[in-house]
PDB file of C-alpha atoms in Angstrom:
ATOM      1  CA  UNK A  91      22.464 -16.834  24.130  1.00  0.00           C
ATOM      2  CA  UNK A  92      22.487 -13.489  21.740  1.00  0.00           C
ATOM      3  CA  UNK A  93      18.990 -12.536  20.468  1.00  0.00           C
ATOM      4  CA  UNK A  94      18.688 -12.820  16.615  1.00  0.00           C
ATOM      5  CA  UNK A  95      18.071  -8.966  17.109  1.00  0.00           C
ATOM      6  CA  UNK A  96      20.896  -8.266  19.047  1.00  0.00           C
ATOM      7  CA  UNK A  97      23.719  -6.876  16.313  1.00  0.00           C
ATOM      8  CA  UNK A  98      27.031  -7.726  16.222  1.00  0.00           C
ATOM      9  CA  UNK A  99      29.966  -5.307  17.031  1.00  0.00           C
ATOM     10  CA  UNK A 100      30.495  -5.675  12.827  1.00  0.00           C
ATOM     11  CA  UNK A 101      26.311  -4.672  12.452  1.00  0.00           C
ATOM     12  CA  UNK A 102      26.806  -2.093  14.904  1.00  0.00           C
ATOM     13  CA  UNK A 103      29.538  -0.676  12.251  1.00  0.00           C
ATOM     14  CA  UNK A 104      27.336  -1.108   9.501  1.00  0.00           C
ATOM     15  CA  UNK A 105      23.962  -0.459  10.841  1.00  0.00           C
ATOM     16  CA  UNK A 106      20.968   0.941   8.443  1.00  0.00           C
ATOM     17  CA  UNK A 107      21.147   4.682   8.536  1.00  0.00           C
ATOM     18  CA  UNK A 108      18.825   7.519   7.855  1.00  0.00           C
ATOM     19  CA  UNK A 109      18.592   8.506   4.212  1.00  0.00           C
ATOM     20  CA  UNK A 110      17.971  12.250   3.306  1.00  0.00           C
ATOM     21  CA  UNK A 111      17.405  14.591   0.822  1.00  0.00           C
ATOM     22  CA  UNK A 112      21.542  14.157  -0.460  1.00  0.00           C
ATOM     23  CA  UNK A 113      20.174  10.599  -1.566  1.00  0.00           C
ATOM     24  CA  UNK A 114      17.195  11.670  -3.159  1.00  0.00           C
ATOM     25  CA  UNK A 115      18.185  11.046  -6.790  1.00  0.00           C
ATOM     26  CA  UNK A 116      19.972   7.926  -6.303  1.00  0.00           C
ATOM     27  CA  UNK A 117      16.745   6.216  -4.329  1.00  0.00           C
ATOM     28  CA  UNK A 118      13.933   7.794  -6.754  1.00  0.00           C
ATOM     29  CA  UNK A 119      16.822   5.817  -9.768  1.00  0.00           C
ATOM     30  CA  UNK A 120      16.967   2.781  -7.445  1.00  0.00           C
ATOM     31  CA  UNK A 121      12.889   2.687  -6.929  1.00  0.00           C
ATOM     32  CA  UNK A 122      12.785   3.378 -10.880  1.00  0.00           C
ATOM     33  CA  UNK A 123      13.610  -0.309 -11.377  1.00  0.00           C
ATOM     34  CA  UNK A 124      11.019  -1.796  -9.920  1.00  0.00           C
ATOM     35  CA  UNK A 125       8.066   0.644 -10.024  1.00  0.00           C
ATOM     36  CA  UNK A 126       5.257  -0.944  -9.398  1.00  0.00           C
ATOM     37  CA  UNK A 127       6.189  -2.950  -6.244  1.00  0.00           C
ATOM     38  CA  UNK A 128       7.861   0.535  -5.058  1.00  0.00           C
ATOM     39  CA  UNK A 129       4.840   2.702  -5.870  1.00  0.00           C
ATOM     40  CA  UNK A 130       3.998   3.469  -2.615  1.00  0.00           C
ATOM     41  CA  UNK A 131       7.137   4.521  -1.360  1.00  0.00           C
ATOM     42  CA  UNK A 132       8.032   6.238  -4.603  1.00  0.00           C
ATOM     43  CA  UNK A 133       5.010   8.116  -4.987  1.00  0.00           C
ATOM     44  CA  UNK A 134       5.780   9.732  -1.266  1.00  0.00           C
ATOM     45  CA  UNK A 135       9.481  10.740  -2.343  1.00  0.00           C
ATOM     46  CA  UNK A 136       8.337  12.152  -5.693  1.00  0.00           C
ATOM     47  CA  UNK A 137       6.341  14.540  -3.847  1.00  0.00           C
ATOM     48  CA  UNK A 138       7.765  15.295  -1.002  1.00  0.00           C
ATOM     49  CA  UNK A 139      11.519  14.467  -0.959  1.00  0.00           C
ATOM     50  CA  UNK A 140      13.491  13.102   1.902  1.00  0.00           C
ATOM     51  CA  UNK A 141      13.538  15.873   4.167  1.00  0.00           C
ATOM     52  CA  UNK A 142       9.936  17.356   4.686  1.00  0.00           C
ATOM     53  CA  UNK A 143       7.712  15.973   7.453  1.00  0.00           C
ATOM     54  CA  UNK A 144       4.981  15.150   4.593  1.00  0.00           C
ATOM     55  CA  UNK A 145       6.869  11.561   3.980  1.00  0.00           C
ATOM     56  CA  UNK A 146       5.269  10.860   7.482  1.00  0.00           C
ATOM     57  CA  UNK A 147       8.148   8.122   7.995  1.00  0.00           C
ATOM     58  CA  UNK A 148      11.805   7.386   6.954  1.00  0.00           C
ATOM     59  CA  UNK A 149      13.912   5.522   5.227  1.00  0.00           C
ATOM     60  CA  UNK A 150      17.118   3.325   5.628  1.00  0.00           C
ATOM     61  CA  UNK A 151      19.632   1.959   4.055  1.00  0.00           C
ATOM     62  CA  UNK A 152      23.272  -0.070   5.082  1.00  0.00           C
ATOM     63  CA  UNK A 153      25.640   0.180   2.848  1.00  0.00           C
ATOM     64  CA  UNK A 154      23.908   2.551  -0.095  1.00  0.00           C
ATOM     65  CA  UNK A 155      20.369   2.651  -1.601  1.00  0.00           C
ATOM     66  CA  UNK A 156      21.303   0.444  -4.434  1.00  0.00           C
ATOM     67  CA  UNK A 157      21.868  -2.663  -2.096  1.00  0.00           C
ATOM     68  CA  UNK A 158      19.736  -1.663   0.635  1.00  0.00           C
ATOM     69  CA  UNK A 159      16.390   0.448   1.473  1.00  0.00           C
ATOM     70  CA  UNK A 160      13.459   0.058   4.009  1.00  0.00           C
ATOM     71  CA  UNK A 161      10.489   2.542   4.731  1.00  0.00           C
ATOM     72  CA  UNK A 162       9.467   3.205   8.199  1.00  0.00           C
ATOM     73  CA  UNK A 163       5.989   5.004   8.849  1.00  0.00           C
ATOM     74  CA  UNK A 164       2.847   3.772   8.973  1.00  0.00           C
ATOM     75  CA  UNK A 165       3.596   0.982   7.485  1.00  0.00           C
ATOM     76  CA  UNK A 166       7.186  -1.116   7.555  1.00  0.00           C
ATOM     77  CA  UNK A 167       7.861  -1.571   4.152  1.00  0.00           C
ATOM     78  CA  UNK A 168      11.555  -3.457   2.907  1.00  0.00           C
ATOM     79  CA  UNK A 169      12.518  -2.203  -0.304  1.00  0.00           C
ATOM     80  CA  UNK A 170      15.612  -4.651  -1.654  1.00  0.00           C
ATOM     81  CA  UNK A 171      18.489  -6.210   0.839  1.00  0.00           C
ATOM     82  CA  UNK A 172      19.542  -8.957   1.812  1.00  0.00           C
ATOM     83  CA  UNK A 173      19.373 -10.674   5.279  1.00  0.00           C
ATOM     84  CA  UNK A 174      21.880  -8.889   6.878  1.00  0.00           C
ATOM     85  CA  UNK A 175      20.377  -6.189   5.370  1.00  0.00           C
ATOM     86  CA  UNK A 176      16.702  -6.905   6.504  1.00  0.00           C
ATOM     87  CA  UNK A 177      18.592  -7.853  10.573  1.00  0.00           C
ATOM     88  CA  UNK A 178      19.999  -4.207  10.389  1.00  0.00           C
ATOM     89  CA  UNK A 179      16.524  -2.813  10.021  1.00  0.00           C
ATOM     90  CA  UNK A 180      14.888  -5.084  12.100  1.00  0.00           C
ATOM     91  CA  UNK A 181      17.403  -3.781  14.925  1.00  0.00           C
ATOM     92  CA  UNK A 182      17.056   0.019  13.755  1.00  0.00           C
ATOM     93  CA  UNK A 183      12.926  -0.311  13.838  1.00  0.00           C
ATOM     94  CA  UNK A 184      12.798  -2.388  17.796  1.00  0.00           C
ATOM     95  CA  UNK A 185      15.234   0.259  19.315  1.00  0.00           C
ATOM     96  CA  UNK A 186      12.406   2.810  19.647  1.00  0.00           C
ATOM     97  CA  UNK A 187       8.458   2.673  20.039  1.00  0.00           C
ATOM     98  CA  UNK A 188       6.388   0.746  17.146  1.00  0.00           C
ATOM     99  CA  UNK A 189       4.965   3.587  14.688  1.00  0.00           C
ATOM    100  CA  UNK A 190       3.888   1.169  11.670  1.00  0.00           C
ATOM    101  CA  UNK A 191       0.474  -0.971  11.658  1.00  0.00           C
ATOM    102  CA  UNK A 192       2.006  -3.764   9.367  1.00  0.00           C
ATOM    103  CA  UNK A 193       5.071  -4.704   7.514  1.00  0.00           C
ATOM    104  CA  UNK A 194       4.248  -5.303   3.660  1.00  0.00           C
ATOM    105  CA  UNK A 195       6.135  -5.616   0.578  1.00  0.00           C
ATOM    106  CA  UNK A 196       7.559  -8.367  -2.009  1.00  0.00           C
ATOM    107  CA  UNK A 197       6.890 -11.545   0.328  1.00  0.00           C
ATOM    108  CA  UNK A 198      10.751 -12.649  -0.479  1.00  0.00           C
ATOM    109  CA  UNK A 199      11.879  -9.368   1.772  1.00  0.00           C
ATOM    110  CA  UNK A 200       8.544  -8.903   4.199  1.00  0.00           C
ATOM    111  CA  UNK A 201       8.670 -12.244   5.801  1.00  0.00           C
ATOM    112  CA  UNK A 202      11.679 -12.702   6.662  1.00  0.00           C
ATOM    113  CA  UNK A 203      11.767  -9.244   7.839  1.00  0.00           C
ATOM    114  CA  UNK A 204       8.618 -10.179   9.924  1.00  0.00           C
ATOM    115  CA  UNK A 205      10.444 -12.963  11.146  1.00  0.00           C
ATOM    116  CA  UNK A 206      13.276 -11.315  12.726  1.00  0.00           C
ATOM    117  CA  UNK A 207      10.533  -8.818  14.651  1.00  0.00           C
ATOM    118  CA  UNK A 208       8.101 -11.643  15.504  1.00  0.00           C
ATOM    119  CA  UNK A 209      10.110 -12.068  19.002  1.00  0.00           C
ATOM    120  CA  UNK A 210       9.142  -7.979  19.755  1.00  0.00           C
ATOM    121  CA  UNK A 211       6.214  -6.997  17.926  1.00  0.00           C
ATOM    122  CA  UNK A 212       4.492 -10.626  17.747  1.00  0.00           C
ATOM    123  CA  UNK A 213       1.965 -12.213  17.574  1.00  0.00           C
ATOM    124  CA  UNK A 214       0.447 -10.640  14.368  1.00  0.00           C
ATOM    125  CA  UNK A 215      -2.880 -10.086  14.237  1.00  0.00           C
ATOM    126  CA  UNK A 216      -3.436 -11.938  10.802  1.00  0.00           C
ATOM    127  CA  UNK A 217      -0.546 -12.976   8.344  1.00  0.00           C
ATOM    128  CA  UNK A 218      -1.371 -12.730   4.540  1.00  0.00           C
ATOM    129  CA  UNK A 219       1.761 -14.433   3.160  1.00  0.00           C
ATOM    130  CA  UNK A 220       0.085 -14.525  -1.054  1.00  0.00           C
ATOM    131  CA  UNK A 221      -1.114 -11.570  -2.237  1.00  0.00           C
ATOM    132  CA  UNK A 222      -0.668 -11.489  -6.249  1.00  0.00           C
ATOM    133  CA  UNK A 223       0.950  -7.895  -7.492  1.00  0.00           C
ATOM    134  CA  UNK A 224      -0.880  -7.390 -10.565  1.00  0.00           C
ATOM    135  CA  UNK A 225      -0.093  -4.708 -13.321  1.00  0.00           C
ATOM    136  CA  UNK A 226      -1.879  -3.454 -16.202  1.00  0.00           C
ATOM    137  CA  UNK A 227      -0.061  -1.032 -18.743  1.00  0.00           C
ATOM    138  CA  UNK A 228      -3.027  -1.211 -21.881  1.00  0.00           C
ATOM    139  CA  UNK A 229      -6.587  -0.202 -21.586  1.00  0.00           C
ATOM    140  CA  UNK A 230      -8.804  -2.269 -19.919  1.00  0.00           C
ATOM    141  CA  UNK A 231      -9.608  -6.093 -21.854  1.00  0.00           C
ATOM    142  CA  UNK A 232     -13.722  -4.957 -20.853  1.00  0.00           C
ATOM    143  CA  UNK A 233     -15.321  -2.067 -21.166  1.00  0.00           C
ATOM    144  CA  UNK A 234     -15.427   0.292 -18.530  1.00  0.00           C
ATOM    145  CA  UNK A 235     -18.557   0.943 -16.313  1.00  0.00           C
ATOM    146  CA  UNK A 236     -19.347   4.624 -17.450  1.00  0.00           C
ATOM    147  CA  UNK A 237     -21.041   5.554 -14.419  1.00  0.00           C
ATOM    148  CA  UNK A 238     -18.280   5.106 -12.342  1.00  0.00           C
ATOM    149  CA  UNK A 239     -16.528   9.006 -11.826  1.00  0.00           C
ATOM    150  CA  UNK A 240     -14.570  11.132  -9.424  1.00  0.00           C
ATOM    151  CA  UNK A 241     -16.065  11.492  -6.074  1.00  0.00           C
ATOM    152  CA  UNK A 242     -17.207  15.106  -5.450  1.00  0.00           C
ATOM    153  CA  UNK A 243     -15.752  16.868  -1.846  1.00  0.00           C
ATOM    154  CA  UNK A 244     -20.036  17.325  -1.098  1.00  0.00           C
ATOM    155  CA  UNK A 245     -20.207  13.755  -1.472  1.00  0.00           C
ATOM    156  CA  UNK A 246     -17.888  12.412   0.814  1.00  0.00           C
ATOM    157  CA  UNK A 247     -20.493  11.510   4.126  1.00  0.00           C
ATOM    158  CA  UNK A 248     -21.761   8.982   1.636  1.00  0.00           C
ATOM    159  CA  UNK A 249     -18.941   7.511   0.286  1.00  0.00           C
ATOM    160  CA  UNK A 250     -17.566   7.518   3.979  1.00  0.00           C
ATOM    161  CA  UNK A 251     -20.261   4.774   4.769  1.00  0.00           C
ATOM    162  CA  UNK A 252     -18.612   2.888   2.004  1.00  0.00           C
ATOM    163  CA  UNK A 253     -15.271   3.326   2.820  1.00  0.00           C
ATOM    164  CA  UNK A 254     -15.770   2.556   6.498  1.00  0.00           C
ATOM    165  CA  UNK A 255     -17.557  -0.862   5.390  1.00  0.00           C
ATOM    166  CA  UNK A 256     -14.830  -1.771   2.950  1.00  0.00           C
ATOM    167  CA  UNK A 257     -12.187  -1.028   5.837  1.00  0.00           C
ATOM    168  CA  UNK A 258     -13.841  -2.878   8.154  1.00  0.00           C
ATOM    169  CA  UNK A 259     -14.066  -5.837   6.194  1.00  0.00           C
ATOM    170  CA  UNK A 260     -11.180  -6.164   4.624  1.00  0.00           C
ATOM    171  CA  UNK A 261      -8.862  -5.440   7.611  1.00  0.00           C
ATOM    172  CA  UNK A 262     -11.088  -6.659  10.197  1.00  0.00           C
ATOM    173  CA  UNK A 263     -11.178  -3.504  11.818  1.00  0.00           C
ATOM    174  CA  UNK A 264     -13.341  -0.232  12.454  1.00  0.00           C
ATOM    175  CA  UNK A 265     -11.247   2.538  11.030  1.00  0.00           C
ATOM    176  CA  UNK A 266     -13.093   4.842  13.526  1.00  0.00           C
ATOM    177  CA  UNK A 267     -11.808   2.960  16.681  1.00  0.00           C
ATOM    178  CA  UNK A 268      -9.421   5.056  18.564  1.00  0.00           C
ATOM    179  CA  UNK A 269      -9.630   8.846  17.301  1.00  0.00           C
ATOM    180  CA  UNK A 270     -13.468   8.412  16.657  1.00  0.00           C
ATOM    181  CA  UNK A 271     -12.433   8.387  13.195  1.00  0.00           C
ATOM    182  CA  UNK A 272     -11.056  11.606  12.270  1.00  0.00           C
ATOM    183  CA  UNK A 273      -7.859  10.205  11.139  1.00  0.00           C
ATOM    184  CA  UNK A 274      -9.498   7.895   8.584  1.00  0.00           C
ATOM    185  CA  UNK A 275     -11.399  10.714   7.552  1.00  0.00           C
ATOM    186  CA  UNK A 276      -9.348  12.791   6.631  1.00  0.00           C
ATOM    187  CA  UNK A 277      -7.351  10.181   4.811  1.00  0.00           C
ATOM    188  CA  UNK A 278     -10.754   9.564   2.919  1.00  0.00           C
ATOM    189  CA  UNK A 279     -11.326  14.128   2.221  1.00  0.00           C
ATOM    190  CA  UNK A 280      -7.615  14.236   0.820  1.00  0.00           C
ATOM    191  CA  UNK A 281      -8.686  11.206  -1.891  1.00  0.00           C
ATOM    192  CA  UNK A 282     -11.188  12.664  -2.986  1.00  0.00           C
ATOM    193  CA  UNK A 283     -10.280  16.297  -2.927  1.00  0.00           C
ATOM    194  CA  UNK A 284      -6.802  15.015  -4.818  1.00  0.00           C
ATOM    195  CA  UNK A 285      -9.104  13.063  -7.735  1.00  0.00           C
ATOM    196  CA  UNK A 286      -8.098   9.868  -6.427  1.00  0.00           C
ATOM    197  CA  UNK A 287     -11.409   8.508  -5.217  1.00  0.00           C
ATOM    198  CA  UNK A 288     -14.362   6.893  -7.823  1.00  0.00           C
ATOM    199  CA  UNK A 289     -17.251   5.589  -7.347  1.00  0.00           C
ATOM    200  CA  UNK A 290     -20.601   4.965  -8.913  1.00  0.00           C
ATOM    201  CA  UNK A 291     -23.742   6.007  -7.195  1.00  0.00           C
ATOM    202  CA  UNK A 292     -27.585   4.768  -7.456  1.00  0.00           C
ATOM    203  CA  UNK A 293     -30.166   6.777  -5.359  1.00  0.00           C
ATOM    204  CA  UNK A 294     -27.802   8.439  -3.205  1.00  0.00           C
ATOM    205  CA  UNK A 295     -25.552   5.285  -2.287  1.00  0.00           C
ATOM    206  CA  UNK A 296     -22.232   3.899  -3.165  1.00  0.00           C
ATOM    207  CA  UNK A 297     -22.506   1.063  -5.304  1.00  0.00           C
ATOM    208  CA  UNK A 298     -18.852   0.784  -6.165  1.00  0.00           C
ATOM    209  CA  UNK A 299     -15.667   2.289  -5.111  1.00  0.00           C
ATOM    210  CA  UNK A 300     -12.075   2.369  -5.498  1.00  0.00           C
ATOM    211  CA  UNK A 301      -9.431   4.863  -4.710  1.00  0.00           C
ATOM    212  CA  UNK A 302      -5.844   4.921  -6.502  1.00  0.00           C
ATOM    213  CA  UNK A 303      -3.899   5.247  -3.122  1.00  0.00           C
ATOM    214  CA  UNK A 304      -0.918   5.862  -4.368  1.00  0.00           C
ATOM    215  CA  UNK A 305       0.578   7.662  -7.891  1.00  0.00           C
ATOM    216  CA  UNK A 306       4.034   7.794  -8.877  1.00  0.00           C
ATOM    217  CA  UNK A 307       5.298   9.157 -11.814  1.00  0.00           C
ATOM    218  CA  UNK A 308       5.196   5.324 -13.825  1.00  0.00           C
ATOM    219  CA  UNK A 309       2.512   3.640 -11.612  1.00  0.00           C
ATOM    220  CA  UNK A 310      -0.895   4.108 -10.051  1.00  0.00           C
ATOM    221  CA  UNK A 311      -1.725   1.789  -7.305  1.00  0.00           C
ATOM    222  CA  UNK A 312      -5.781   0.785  -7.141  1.00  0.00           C
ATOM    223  CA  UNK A 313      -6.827   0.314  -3.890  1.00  0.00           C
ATOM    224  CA  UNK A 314     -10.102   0.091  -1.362  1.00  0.00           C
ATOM    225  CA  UNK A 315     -12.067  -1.985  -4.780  1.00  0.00           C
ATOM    226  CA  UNK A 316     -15.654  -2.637  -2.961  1.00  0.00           C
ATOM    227  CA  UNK A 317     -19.302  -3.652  -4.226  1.00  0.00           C
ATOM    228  CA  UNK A 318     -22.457  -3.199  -2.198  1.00  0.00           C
ATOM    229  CA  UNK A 319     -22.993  -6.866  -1.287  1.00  0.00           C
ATOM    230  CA  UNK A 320     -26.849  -6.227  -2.940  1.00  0.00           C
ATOM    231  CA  UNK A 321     -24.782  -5.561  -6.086  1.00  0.00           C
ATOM    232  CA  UNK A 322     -22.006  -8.510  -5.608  1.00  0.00           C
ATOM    233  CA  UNK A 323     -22.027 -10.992  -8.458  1.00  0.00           C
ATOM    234  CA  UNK A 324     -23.033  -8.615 -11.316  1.00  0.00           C
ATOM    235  CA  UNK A 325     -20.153  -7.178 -12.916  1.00  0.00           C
ATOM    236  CA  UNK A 326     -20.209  -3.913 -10.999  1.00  0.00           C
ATOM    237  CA  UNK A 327     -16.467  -4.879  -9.691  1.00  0.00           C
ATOM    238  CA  UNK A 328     -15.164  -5.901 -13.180  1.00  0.00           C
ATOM    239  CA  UNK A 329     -16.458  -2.913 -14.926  1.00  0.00           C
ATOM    240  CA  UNK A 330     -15.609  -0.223 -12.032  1.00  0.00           C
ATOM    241  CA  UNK A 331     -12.230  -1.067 -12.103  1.00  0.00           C
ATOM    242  CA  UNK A 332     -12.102  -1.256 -15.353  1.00  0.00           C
ATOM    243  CA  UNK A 333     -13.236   2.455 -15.619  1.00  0.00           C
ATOM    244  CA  UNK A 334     -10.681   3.133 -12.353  1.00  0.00           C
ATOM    245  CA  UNK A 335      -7.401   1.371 -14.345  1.00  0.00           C
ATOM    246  CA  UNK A 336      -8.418   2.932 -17.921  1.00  0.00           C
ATOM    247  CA  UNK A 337      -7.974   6.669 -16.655  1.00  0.00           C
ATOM    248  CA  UNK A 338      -4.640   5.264 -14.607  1.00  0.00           C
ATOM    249  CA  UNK A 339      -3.203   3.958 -17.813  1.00  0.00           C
ATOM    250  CA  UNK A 340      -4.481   7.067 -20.152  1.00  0.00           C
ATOM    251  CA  UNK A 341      -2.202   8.869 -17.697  1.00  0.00           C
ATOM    252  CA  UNK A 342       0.841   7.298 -18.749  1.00  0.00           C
ATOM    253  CA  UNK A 343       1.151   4.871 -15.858  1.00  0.00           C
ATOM    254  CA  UNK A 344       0.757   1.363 -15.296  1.00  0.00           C
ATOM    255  CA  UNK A 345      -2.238   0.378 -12.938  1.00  0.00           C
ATOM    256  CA  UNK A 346      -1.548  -1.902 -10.839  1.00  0.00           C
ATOM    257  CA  UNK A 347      -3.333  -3.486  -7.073  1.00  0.00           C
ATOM    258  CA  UNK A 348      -2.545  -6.814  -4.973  1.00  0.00           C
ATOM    259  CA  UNK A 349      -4.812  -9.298  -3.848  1.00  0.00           C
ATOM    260  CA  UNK A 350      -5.281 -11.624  -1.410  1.00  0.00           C
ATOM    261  CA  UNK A 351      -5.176 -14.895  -2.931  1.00  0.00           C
ATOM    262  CA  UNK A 352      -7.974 -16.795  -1.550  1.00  0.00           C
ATOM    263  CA  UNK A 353     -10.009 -14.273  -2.833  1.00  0.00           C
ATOM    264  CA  UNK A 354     -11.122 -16.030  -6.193  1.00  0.00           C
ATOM    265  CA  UNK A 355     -13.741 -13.395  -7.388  1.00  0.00           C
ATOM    266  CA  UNK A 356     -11.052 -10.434  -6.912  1.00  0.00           C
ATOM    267  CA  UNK A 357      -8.692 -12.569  -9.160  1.00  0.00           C
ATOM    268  CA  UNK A 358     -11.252 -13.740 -11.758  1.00  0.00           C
ATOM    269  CA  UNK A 359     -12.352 -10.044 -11.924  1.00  0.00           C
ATOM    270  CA  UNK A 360      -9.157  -8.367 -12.269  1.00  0.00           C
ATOM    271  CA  UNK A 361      -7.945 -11.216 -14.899  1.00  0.00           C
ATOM    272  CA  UNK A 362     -11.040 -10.292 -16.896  1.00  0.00           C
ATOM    273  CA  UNK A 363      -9.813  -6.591 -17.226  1.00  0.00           C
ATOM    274  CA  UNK A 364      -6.657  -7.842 -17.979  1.00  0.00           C
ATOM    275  CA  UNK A 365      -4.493  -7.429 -14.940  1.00  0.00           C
ATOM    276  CA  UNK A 366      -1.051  -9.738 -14.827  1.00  0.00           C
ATOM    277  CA  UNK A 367       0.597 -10.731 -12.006  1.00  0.00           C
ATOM    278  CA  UNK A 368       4.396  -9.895 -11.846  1.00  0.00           C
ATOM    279  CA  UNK A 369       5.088 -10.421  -8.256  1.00  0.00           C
ATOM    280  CA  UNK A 370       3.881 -11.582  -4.506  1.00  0.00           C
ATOM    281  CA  UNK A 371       3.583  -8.955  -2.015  1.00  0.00           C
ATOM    282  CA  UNK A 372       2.817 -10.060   2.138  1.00  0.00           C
ATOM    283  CA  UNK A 373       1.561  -8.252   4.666  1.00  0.00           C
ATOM    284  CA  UNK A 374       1.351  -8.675   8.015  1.00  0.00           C
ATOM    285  CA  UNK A 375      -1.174  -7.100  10.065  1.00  0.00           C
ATOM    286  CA  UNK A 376      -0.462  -5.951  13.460  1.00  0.00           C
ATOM    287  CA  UNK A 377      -2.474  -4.804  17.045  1.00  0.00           C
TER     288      UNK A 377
END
């Protein structure tokens, strides 16, 4: 019996290809119409193009970016398609080695795509099939915790400490396993040096933090949101990224973050500052 992976001679034909720089304009339009659950992958292209090594990944298409598109790098990420579409990259991302660490995107394109690589890469680690994508395009509906600022590039050994504990618990992993944690690091330096990562301090330690992990030219996506668990259940969340969403919007762009949905006090929080949910990313976490 064939292997839902294996292609047909007519897939074969019309395999997902390799996108470059040629097809630049016509992805960055494509991405343009839905910005905020493209943010990530736009935000790389705007900066860096198609061609240059900083994309760190690439992206696909069968039959032209305006039916089809997938990211491949650290993260698997399916853009629009349908499923022949979503086989096609299935079969382009098992022919070699496994680069990403999850496959995430609008859950009507990143499970199915998970389940036509469960039978190679599987089982994942943890499956989050409901994670609300919510936007904000106004200032925030509180005010804004005032204390909450940019990270300075002296400061980062203690906002490290945060970051590694918000890692840790939200992905169930130590971000330092493997390379010691000079990867995650440096991930962490180029936030802050690049005015992306706030925080607000008392007596030397992170109370709050949030970075905007990724900013396109129409969206800014918040990310990493954590409260000292001393400080949970006092507003420091709802006010921080209040303060973190407020400069995102003042730019011009619409802040936006998912959530996992059984986490209530996320959602209550972000309602309170006004977020909306427009769409339903997944992600599925791998070994």
């Amino acid at each position: 019996m064939r292997s839902v992976l294996e292609p047909t001679r007519r897939a074969r034909a019309s395999g997902a290809r390799l996108l470059a720089n040629r097809d630049l304009t016509q992805v960055l339009r494509v991405l343009d119409d839905d910005p905020v659950a493209s943010c990530m992958v736009a935000a790389r292209l705007q900066e860096y193009g198609l061609d240059s090594r900083g994309v760190y990944g690439e992206l696909w298409s069968r039959g032209g970016p305006g039916e089809s598109l997938c990211f491949s790098g650290a993260n698997l990420v399916p853009l629009r398609g349908a499923r022949d579409d979503l086989r096609a990259f299935a079969d382009r991302a098992v022919r070699g080695p496994r680069i990403c660490s999850s496959v995430v995107g609008r859950r009507e394109l990143a499970l199915p795509l998970w389940e036509l690589l469960a039978g190679q890469w599987g089982p994942a680690r943890e499956l989050r099939d409901d994670q609300p994508l919510l936007a904000l395009e106004r200032t925030a509906g509180v005010s804004p915790d005032l204390r909450v600022r940019r990270v300075r590039p002296d400061e980062i050994e203690r906002y490290l400490v945060a970051a590694i504990a918000m890692f840790t618990e939200e992905i169930g992993v130590d971000p330092r396993s493997g390379d010691g944690g000079r990867s995650y690091r440096r991930r962490v330096q180029n936030l802050i040096e690049t005015g992306r990562a706030w925080a607000r301090f008392e007596d030397g330690e992170v109370v709050y933090k949030a970075e905007v992990g990724a900013m396109s030219r129409r969206t800014g996506q918040i990310q990493g949101v954590w409260v000292h668990p001393d400080c949970r259940g006092k507003g420091f969340g709802t006010a921080g990224t209040a303060a973190v969403a407020n400069v995102v919007v003042s730019s011009g762009r619409t802040a936006s973050l998912y959530v996992n949905c059984f986490n209530e006090a996320a959602r209550r929080s972000y309602a309170k500052v006004g977020f909306r949910q427009i769409a339903t990313f997944a992600t599925v976490l791998l070994d």
